[in-house]
Amino acid sequence: MPKSTLVLLHGFPLDSRMWQSVEKELACDYDLLIPDFPGFGGTPLLSENSIPHWARHLDSLLNDAGVSGKIQLCGLSMGGYVALEFATLFPGRLQRLILCDTKATADTEPARQQRLQTAQRMRAATGEQITVCLQELVAGMLPKLLAPATFELQAEIPQQLESWILQAEPLSVAVAQEAMAHRREHSELLKSLTCPVLGIVGADDQLTPPQVLGASINSARQGKLVVIPQAGHMPPLEQPRAFVEAICSG
Ligand code: MLT
């Protein structure tokens, strides 16, 4: 039997390498497509960048890859925002939507303003200020990305994440913050979507706690939520086996 195509969309400000601990096992059951968002993982930005532009770009990537059947679309955090937009624009292309450590709501006004300020600082930075801005991003994000157990028992994971964040292109970081700040609300979409929707979230996720994703999944017609113990915002890195199990049994 042909395998279904599973597309994995990375979070901010990372790239497709964040899926490296689950790729091999998932490839046993799925044909994987693991793109980088424009501006990340060494790819160029598009001439116009927003969450809808990136969702349409994903549709083009699928067409270029010759994927004509329905796909399973999995997005983590920022990847989830793009997955939700893709589901709005192309609902007929989805066999299953998998939302990881993300939310269907838009930003509150204070959160939006904070993102836009960070983006402005990134855009204005030159020379050594660029490294300082990226280091500030690491300092602000890293403590919230991982579960306490990960810091205690898997010290290599925070180190890896720090090194990936410091490799991000400052302009792409700014553009992604602006894109997320202007993203639209998708709560109503989940009520109308006819395909199954799987939610996966780390039990210790501080950025999108289980109850936040859980509320969205509960509103879906065919929703299921899997909460992964000893994981924060990055279950595919922190608990790869449990993450793969959630997708494959789901
Ligand atoms: C992510 O992991 O992609 C970010 O937490 C998304 C966000 O900033 O909302």
mmCIF file of C-alpha atoms and ligand atoms in Angstrom, residues 10-13 76-79 81 101 103 107 115 141 145 177 180 183 207 233-234, ligand 1:
data_model
loop_
_atom_site.group_PDB
_atom_site.id
_atom_site.type_symbol
_atom_site.label_atom_id
_atom_site.label_comp_id
_atom_site.label_asym_id
_atom_site.label_seq_id
_atom_site.Cartn_x
_atom_site.Cartn_y
_atom_site.Cartn_z
ATOM 1 C CA HIS A 10 9.056 23.663 12.052
ATOM 2 C CA GLY A 11 8.721 26.227 14.843
ATOM 3 C CA PHE A 12 10.268 29.679 15.326
ATOM 4 C CA PRO A 13 13.149 30.594 14.992
ATOM 5 C CA LEU A 76 4.673 22.793 15.621
ATOM 6 C CA SER A 77 3.976 26.227 17.116
ATOM 7 C CA MET A 78 4.713 28.682 14.241
ATOM 8 C CA GLY A 79 4.447 25.648 11.956
ATOM 9 C CA TYR A 81 -0.039 28.683 12.534
ATOM 10 C CA ASP A 101 2.321 22.926 20.853
ATOM 11 C CA LYS A 103 -2.783 27.631 19.264
ATOM 12 C CA ASP A 107 -2.118 37.346 19.278
ATOM 13 C CA ARG A 115 6.613 40.954 18.552
ATOM 14 C CA MET A 141 12.966 31.853 24.699
ATOM 15 C CA LEU A 145 11.019 25.984 25.332
ATOM 16 C CA GLN A 177 7.764 37.841 14.075
ATOM 17 C CA MET A 180 3.038 35.826 13.402
ATOM 18 C CA ARG A 183 -1.758 36.082 11.730
ATOM 19 C CA LEU A 207 4.165 28.764 25.806
ATOM 20 C CA HIS A 233 7.291 23.112 23.839
ATOM 21 C CA MET A 234 9.541 20.749 21.836
HETATM 22 C C1 MLT B 1 7.381 28.777 18.111
HETATM 23 O O1 MLT B 1 7.869 27.878 18.817
HETATM 24 O O2 MLT B 1 7.250 28.631 16.885
HETATM 25 C C2 MLT B 1 6.990 30.072 18.778
HETATM 26 O O3 MLT B 1 6.806 29.869 20.156
HETATM 27 C C3 MLT B 1 5.745 30.633 18.146
HETATM 28 C C4 MLT B 1 5.331 31.953 18.735
HETATM 29 O O4 MLT B 1 6.204 32.799 19.011
HETATM 30 O O5 MLT B 1 4.124 32.184 18.890
#
